[in-house]
PDB file of C-alpha atoms in Angstrom:
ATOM      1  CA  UNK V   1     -66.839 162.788  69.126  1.00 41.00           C
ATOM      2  CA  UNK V   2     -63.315 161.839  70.391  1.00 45.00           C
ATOM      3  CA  UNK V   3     -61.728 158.626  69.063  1.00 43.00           C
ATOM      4  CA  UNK V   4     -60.314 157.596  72.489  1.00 58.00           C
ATOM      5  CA  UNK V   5     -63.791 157.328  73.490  1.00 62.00           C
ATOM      6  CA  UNK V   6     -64.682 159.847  76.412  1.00 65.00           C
ATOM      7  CA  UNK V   7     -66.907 163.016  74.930  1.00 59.00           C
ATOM      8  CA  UNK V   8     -65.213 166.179  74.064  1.00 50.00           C
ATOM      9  CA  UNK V   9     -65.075 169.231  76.669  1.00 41.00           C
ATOM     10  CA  UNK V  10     -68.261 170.970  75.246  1.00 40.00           C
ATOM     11  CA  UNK V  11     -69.516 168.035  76.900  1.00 49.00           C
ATOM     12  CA  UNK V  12     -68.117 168.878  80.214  1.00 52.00           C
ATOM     13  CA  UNK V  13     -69.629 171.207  82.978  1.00 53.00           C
ATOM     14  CA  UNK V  14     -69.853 174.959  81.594  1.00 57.00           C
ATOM     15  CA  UNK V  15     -70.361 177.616  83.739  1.00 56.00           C
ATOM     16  CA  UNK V  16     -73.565 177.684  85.675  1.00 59.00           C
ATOM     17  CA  UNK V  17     -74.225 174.254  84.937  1.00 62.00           C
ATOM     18  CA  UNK V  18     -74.878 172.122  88.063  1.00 76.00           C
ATOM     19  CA  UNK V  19     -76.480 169.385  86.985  1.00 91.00           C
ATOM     20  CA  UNK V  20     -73.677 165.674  87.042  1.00 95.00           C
ATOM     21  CA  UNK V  21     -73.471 163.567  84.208  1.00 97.00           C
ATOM     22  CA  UNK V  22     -72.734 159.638  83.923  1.00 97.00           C
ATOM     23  CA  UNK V  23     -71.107 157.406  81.976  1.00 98.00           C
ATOM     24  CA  UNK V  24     -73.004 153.891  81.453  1.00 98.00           C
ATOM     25  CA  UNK V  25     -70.933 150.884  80.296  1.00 98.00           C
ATOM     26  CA  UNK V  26     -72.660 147.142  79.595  1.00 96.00           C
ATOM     27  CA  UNK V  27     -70.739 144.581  81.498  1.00 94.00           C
ATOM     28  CA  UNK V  28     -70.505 141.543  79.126  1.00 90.00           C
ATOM     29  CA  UNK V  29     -68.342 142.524  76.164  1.00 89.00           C
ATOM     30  CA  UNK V  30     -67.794 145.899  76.833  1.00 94.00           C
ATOM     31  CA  UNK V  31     -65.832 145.796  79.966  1.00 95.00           C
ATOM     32  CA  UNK V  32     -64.863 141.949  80.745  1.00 92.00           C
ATOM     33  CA  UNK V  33     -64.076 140.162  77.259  1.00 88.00           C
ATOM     34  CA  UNK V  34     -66.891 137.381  78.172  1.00 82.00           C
ATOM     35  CA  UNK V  35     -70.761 137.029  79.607  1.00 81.00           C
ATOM     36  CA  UNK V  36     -70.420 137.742  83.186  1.00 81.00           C
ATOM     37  CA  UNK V  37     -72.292 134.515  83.863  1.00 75.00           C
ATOM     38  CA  UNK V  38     -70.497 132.236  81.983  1.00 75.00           C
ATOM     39  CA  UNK V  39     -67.030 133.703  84.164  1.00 78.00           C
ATOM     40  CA  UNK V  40     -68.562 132.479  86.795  1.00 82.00           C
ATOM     41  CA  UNK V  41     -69.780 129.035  85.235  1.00 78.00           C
ATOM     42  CA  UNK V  42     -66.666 126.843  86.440  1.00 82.00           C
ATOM     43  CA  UNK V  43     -66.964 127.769  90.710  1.00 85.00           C
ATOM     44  CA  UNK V  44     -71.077 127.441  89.929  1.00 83.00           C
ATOM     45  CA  UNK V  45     -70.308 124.106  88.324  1.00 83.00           C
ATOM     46  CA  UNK V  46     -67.969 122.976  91.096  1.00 85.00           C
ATOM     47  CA  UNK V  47     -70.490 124.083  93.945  1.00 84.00           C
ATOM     48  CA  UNK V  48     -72.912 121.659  92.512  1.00 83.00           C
ATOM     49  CA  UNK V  49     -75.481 124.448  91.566  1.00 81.00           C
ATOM     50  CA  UNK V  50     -74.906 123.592  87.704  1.00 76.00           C
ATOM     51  CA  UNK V  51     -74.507 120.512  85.953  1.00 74.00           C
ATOM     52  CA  UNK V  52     -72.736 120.201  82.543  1.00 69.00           C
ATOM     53  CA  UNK V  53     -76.102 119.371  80.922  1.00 67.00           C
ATOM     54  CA  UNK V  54     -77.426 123.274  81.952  1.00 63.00           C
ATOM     55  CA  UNK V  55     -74.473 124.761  80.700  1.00 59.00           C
ATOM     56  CA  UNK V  56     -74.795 123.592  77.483  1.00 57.00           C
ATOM     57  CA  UNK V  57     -78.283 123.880  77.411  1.00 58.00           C
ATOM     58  CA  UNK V  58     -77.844 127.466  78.636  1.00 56.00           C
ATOM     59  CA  UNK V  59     -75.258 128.028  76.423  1.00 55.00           C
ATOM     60  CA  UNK V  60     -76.793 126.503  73.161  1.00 47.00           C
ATOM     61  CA  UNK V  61     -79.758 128.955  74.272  1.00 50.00           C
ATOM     62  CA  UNK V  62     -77.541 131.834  74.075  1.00 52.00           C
ATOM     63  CA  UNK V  63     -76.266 130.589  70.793  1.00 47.00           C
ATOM     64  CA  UNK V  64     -79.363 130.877  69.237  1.00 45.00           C
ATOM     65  CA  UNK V  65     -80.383 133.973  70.759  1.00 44.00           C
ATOM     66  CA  UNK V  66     -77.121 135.384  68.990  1.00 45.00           C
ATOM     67  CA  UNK V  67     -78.197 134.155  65.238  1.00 44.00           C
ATOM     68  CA  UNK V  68     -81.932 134.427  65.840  1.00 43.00           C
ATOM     69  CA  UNK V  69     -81.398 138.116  66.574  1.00 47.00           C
ATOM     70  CA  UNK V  70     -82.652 140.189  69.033  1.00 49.00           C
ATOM     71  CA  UNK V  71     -86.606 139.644  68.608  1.00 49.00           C
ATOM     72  CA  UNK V  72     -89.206 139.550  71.143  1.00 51.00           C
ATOM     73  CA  UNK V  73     -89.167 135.108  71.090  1.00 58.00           C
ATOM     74  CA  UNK V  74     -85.676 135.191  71.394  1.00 55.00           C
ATOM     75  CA  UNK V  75     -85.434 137.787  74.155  1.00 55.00           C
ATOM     76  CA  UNK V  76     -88.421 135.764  76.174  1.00 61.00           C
ATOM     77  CA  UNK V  77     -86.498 131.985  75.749  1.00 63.00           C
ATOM     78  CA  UNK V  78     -83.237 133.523  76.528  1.00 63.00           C
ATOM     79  CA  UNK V  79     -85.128 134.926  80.083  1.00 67.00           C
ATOM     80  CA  UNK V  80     -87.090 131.856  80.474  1.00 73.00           C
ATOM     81  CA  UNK V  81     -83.688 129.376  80.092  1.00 70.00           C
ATOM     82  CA  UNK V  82     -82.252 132.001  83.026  1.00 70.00           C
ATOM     83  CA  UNK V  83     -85.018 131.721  85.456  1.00 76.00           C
ATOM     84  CA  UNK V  84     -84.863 128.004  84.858  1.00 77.00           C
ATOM     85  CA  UNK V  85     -81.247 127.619  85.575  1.00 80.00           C
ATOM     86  CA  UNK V  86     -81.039 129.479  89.004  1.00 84.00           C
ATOM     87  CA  UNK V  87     -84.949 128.400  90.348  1.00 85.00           C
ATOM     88  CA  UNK V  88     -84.183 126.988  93.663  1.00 88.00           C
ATOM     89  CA  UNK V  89     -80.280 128.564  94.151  1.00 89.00           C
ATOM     90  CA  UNK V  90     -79.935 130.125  97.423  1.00 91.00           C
ATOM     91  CA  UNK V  91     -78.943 133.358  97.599  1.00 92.00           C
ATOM     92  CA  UNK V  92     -76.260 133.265  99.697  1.00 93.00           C
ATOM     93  CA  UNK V  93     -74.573 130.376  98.899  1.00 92.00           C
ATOM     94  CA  UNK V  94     -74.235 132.516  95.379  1.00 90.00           C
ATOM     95  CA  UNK V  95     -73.168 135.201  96.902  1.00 91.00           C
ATOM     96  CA  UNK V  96     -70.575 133.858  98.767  1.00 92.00           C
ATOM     97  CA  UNK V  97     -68.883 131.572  95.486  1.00 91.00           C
ATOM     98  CA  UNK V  98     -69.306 135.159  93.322  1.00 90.00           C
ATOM     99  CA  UNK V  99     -66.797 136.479  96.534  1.00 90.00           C
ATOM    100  CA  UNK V 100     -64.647 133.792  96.710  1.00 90.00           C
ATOM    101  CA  UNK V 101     -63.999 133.570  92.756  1.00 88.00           C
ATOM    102  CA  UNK V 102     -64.441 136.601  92.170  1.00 88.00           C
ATOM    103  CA  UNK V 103     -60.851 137.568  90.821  1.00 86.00           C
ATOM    104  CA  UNK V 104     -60.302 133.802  89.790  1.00 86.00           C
ATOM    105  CA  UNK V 105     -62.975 134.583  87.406  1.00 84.00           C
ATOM    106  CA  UNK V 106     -62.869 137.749  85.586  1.00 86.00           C
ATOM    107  CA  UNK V 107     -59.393 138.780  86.396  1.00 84.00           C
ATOM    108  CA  UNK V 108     -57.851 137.694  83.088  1.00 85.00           C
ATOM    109  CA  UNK V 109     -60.990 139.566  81.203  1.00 88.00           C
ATOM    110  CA  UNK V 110     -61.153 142.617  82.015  1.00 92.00           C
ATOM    111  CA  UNK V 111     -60.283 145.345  79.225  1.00 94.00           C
ATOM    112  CA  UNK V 112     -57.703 147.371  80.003  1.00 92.00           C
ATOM    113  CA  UNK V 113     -59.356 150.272  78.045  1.00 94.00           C
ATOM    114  CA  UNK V 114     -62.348 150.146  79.726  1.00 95.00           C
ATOM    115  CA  UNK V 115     -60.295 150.805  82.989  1.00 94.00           C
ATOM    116  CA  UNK V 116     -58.658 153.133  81.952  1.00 94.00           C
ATOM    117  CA  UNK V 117     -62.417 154.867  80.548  1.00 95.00           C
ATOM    118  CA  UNK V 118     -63.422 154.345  83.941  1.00 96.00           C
ATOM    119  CA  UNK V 119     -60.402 156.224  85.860  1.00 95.00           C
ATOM    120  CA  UNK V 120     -60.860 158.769  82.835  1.00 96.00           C
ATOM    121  CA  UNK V 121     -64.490 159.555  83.398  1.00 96.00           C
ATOM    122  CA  UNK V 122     -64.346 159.421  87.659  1.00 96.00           C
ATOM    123  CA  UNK V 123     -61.562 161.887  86.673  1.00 95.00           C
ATOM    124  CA  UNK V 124     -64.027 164.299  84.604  1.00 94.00           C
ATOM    125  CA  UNK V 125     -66.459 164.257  87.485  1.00 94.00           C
ATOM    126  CA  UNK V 126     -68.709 161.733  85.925  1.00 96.00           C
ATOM    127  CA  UNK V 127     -70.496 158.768  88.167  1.00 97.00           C
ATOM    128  CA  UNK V 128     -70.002 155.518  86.602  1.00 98.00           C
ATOM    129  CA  UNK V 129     -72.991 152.876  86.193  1.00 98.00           C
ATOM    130  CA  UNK V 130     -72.312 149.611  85.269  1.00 98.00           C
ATOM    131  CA  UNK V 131     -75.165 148.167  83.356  1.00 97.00           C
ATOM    132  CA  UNK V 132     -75.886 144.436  82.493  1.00 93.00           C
ATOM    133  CA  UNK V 133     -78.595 141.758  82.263  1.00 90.00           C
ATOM    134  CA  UNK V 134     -76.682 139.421  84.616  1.00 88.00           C
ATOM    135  CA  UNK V 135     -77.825 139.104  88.210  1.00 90.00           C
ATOM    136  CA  UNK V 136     -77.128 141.655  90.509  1.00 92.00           C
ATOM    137  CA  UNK V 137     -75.430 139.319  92.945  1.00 90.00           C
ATOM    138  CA  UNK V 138     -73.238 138.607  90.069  1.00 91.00           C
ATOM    139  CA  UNK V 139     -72.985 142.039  88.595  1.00 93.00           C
ATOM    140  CA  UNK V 140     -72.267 144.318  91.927  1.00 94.00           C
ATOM    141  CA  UNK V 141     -68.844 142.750  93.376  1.00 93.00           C
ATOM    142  CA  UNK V 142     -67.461 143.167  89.617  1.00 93.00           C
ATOM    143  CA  UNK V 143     -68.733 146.813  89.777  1.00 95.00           C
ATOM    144  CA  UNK V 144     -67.486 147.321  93.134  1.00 93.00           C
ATOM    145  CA  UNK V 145     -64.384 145.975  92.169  1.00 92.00           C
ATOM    146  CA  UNK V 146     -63.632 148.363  89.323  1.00 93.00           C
ATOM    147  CA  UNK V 147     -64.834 151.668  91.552  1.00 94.00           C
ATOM    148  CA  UNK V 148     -68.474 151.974  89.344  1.00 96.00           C
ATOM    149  CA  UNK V 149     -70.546 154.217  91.893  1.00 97.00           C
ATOM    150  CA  UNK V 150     -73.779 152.401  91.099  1.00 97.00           C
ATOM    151  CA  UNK V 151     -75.184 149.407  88.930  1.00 97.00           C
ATOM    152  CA  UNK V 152     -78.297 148.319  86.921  1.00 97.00           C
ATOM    153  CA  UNK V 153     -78.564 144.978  86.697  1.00 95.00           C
ATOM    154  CA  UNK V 154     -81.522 142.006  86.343  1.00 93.00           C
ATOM    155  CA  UNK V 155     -83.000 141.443  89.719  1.00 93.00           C
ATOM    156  CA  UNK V 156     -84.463 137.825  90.641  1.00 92.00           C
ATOM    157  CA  UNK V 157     -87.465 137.070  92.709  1.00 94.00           C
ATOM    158  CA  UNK V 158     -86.443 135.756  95.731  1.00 94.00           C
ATOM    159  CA  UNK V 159     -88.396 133.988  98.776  1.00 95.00           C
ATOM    160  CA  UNK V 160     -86.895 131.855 101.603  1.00 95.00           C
ATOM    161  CA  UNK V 161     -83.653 132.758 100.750  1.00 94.00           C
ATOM    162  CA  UNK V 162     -84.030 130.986  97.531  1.00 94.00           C
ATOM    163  CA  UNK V 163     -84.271 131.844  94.224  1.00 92.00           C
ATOM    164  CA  UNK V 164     -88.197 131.091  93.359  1.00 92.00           C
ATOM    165  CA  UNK V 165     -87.279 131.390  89.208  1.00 89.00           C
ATOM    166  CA  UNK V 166     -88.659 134.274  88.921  1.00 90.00           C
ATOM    167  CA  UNK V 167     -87.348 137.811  87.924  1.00 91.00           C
ATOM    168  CA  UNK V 168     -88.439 141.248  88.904  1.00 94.00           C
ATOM    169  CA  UNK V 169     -86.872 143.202  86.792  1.00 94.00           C
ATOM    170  CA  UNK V 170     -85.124 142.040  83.449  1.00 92.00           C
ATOM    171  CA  UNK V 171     -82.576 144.391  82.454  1.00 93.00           C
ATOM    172  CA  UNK V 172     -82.101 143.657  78.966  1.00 90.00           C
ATOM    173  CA  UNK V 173     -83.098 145.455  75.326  1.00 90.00           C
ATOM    174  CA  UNK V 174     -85.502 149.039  76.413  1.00 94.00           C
ATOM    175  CA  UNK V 175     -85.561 148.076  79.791  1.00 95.00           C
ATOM    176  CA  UNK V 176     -81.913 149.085  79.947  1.00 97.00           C
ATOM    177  CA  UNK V 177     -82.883 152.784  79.022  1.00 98.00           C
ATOM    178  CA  UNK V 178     -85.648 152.427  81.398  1.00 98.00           C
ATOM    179  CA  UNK V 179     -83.723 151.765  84.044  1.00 98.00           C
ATOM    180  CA  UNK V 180     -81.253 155.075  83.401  1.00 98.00           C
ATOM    181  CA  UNK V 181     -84.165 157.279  83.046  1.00 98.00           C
ATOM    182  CA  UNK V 182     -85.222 156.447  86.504  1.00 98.00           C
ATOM    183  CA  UNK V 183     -81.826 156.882  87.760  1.00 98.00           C
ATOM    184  CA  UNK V 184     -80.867 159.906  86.434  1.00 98.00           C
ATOM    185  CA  UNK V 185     -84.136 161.052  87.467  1.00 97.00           C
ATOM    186  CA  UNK V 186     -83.331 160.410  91.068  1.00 97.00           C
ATOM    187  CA  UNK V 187     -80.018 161.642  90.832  1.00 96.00           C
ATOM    188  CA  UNK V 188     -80.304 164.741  88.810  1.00 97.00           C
ATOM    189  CA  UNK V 189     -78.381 163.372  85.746  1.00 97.00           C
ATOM    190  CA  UNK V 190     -77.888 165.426  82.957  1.00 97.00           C
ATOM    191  CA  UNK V 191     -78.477 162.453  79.967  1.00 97.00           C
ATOM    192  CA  UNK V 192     -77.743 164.950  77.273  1.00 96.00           C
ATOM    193  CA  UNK V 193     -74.351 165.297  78.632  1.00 96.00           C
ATOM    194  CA  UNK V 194     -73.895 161.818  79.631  1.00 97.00           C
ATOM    195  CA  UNK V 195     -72.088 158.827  77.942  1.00 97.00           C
ATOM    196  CA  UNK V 196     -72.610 155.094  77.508  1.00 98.00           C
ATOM    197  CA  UNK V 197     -70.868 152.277  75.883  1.00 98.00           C
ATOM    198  CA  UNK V 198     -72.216 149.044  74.414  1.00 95.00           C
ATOM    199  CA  UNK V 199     -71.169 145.825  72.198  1.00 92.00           C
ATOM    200  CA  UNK V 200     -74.602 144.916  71.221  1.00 89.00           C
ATOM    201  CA  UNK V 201     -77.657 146.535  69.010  1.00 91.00           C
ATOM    202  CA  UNK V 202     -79.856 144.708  71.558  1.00 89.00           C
ATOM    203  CA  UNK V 203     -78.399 147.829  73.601  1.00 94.00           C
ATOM    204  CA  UNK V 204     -79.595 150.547  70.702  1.00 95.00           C
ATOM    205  CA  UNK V 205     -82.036 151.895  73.069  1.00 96.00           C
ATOM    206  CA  UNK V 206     -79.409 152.469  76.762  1.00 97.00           C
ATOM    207  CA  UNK V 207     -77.006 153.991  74.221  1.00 98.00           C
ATOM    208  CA  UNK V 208     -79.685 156.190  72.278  1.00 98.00           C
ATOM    209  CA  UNK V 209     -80.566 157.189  75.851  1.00 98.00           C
ATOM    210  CA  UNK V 210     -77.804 159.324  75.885  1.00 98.00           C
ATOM    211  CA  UNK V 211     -75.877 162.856  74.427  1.00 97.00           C
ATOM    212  CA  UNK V 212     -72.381 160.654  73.474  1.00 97.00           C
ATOM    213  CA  UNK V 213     -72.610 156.498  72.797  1.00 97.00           C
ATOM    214  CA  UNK V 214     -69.856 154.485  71.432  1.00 97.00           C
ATOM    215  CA  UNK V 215     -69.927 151.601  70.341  1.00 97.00           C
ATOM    216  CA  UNK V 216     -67.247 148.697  71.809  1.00 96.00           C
ATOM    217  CA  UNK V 217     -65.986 146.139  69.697  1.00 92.00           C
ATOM    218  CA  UNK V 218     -69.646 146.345  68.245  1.00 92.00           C
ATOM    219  CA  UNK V 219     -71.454 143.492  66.027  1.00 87.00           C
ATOM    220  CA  UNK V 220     -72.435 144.117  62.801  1.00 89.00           C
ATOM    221  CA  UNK V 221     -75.599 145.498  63.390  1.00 91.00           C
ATOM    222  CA  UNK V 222     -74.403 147.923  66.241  1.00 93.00           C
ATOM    223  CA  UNK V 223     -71.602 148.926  64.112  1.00 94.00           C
ATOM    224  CA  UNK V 224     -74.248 149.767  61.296  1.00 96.00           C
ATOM    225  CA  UNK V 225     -76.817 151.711  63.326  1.00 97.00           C
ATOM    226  CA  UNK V 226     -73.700 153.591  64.863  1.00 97.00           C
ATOM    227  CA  UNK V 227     -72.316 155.136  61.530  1.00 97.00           C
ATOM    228  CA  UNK V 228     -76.020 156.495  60.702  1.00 97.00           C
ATOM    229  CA  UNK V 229     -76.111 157.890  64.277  1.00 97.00           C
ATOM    230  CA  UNK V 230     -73.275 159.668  64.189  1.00 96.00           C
ATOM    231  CA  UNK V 231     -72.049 157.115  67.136  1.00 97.00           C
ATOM    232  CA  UNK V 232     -68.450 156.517  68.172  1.00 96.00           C
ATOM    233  CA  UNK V 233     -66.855 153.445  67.727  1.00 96.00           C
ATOM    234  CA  UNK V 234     -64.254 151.666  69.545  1.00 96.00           C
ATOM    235  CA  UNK V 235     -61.942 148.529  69.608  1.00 94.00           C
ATOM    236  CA  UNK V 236     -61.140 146.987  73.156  1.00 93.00           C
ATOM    237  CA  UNK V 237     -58.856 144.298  72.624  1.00 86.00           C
ATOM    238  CA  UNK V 238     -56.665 144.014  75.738  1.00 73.00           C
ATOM    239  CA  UNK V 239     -57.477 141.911  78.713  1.00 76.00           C
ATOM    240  CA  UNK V 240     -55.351 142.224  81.330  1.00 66.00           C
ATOM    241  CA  UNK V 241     -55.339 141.366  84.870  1.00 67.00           C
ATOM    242  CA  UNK V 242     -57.501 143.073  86.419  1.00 62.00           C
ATOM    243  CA  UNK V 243     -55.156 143.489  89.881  1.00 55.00           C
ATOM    244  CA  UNK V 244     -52.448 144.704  88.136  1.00 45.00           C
ATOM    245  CA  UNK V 245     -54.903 147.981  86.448  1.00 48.00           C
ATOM    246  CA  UNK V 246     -56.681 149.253  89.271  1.00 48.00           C
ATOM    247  CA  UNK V 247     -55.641 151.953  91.656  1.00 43.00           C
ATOM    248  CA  UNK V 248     -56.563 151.732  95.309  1.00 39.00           C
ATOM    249  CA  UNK V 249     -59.614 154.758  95.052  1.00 38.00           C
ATOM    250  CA  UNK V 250     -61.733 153.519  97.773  1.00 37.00           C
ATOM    251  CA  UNK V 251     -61.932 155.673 100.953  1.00 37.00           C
ATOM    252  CA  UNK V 252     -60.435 153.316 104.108  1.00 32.00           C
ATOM    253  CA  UNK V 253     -64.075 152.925 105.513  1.00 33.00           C
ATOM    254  CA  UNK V 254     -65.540 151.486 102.428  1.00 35.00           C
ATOM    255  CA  UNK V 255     -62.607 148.982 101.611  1.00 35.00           C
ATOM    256  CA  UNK V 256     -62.867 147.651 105.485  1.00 33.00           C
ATOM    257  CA  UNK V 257     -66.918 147.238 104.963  1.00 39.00           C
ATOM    258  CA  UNK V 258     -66.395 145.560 101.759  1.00 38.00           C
ATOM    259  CA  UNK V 259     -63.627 142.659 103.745  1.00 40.00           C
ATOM    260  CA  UNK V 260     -66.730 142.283 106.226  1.00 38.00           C
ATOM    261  CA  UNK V 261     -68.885 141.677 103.635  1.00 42.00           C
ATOM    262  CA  UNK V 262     -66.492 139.087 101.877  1.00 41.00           C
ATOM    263  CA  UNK V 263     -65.782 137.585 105.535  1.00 42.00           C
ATOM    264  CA  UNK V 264     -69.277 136.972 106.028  1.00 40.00           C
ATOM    265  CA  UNK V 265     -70.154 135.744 102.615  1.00 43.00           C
ATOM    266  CA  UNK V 266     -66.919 133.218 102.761  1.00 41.00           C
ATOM    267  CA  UNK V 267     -68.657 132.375 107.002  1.00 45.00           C
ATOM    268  CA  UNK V 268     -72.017 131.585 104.833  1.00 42.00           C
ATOM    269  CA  UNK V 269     -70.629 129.213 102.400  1.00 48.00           C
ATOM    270  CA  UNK V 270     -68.900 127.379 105.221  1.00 49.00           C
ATOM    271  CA  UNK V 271     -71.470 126.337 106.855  1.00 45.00           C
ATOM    272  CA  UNK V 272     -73.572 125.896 103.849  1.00 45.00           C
ATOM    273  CA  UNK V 273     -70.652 123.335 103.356  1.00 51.00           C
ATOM    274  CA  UNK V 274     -70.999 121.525 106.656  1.00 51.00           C
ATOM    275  CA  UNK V 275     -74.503 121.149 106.119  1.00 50.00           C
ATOM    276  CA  UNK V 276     -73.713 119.098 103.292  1.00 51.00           C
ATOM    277  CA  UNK V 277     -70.782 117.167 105.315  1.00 52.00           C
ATOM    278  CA  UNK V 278     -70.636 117.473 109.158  1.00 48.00           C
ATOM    279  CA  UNK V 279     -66.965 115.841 109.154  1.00 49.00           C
ATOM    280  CA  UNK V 280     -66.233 119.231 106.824  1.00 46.00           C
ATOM    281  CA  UNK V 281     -63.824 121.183 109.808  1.00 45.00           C
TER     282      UNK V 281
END
């Protein structure tokens, strides 16, 4: 295992192999410094879809989560507070804030090593998946933003446009490794050749999913479980904004479909504002 964190070249393609490989990073943590939720907190707060009250609440939820341990209780409140918080949201009205903010918010996060793991790993051939138990409306625009080719991510029930408070598919804890089974299923990954990165033991399974895992700035749990694996372990501790790391590695077509999208998104929450206010021009 390599300390810079990307597998050495017996990991690579040999000859005759055709199969791809991936590397799978966790979101919160690993590759923006904070809980992709809580970025977005402030804009959410401001748009009248939280209140200070559910922040803390949520918040004081996630605190206990984090010294209960990862348990099956925990792991059930910490879903049931999140289906709570966003029951009755619409969609698109999220959508379009997440689009909006969406460099207000995570800009000053984002670790400049895992950038530079990303260009590193699109550069070996790999696909990159960004996985996380945020929402996916949350979770995709940062993962689009950063060049990932494809995301897991927890996907709420919705109905009427509206968040009903329920969730479809939680991707937290086993679930996680679920979730990259299926995929590389469907897209012919190799998983004994593939990597994946991860802060958290609640991740022990996505990362044990996997031929190479390395642990990020792990707790000490992770950190413990990754020196009797035989794990890699790594320090991210350089936020940087996130405009200023990127290179432009989109073809032409898809950065044009992704302005539509963010036009129409930014047209949505417009009129979601005159709704509110008819004098709102």
């Amino acid at each position: 295992m390599t300390a810079h964190g990307v597998p050495p070249p017996a990991a690579g393609p040999r000859p005759g192999d055709v199969r791809p490989t991936a590397a799978f990073f966790d979101l919160d943590k690993t590759i923006i410094a904070t809980s992709s939720a809580t970025a977005f907190s402030r804009p959410f707060l401001a748009e009248g879809l939280l209140s200070r009250r559910s922040i803390l609440r949520t918040a004081y939820a996630q605190f206990l989560y984090l010294v209960g341990g990862a348990d099956a209780d925990q792991t059930e409140r910490l879903r049931e507070r999140l289906s709570q918080t966003v029951a009755g949201w619409p969609v698109a009205q999220v959508s379009a804030i997440v689009a909006e903010t969406l460099h207000e918010s995570i800009d000053a996060v984002v670790y400049a090593e895992a950038v530079a793991l990303i260009d590193e790993h699109h550069r070996a051939g790999r696909d990159v998946v960004v996985v996380s138990a945020s929402g996916s409306e949350i979770v995709r625009p940062i993962a689009a933003v950063l060049g990932a080719d494809d995301v897991i991510a927890t996907r709420m029930t919705v109905a009427d446009g509206r968040y009903t408070g329920g969730i479809d598919f939680y991707a937290y804890g086993e679930n996680k490794a679920l979730a990259i089974r299926e995929l590389a299923e469907r897209r012919g990954y190799d998983l004994a050749r593939s990597v994946a990165y991860s802060d958290s033991i609640t991740d022990a399974p996505m990362l044990a999913a996997v031929g190479h895992a390395f642990a990020v700035n792990p707790d000490r749990a992770l950190r413990r479980l990754a020196a009797e694996e035989g794990w890699g372990t790594l320090t991210f501790h350089r936020p940087v904004p996130l405009r200023t790391t990127l290179r432009p590695a989109w073809p032409v077509a898809t950065v044009l479909g992704a302005g539509l999208l963010l036009g129409v998104a930014l047209l949505v929450r417009r009129v979601i504002r005159r709704r509110r206010d008819p004098r709102d021009g």
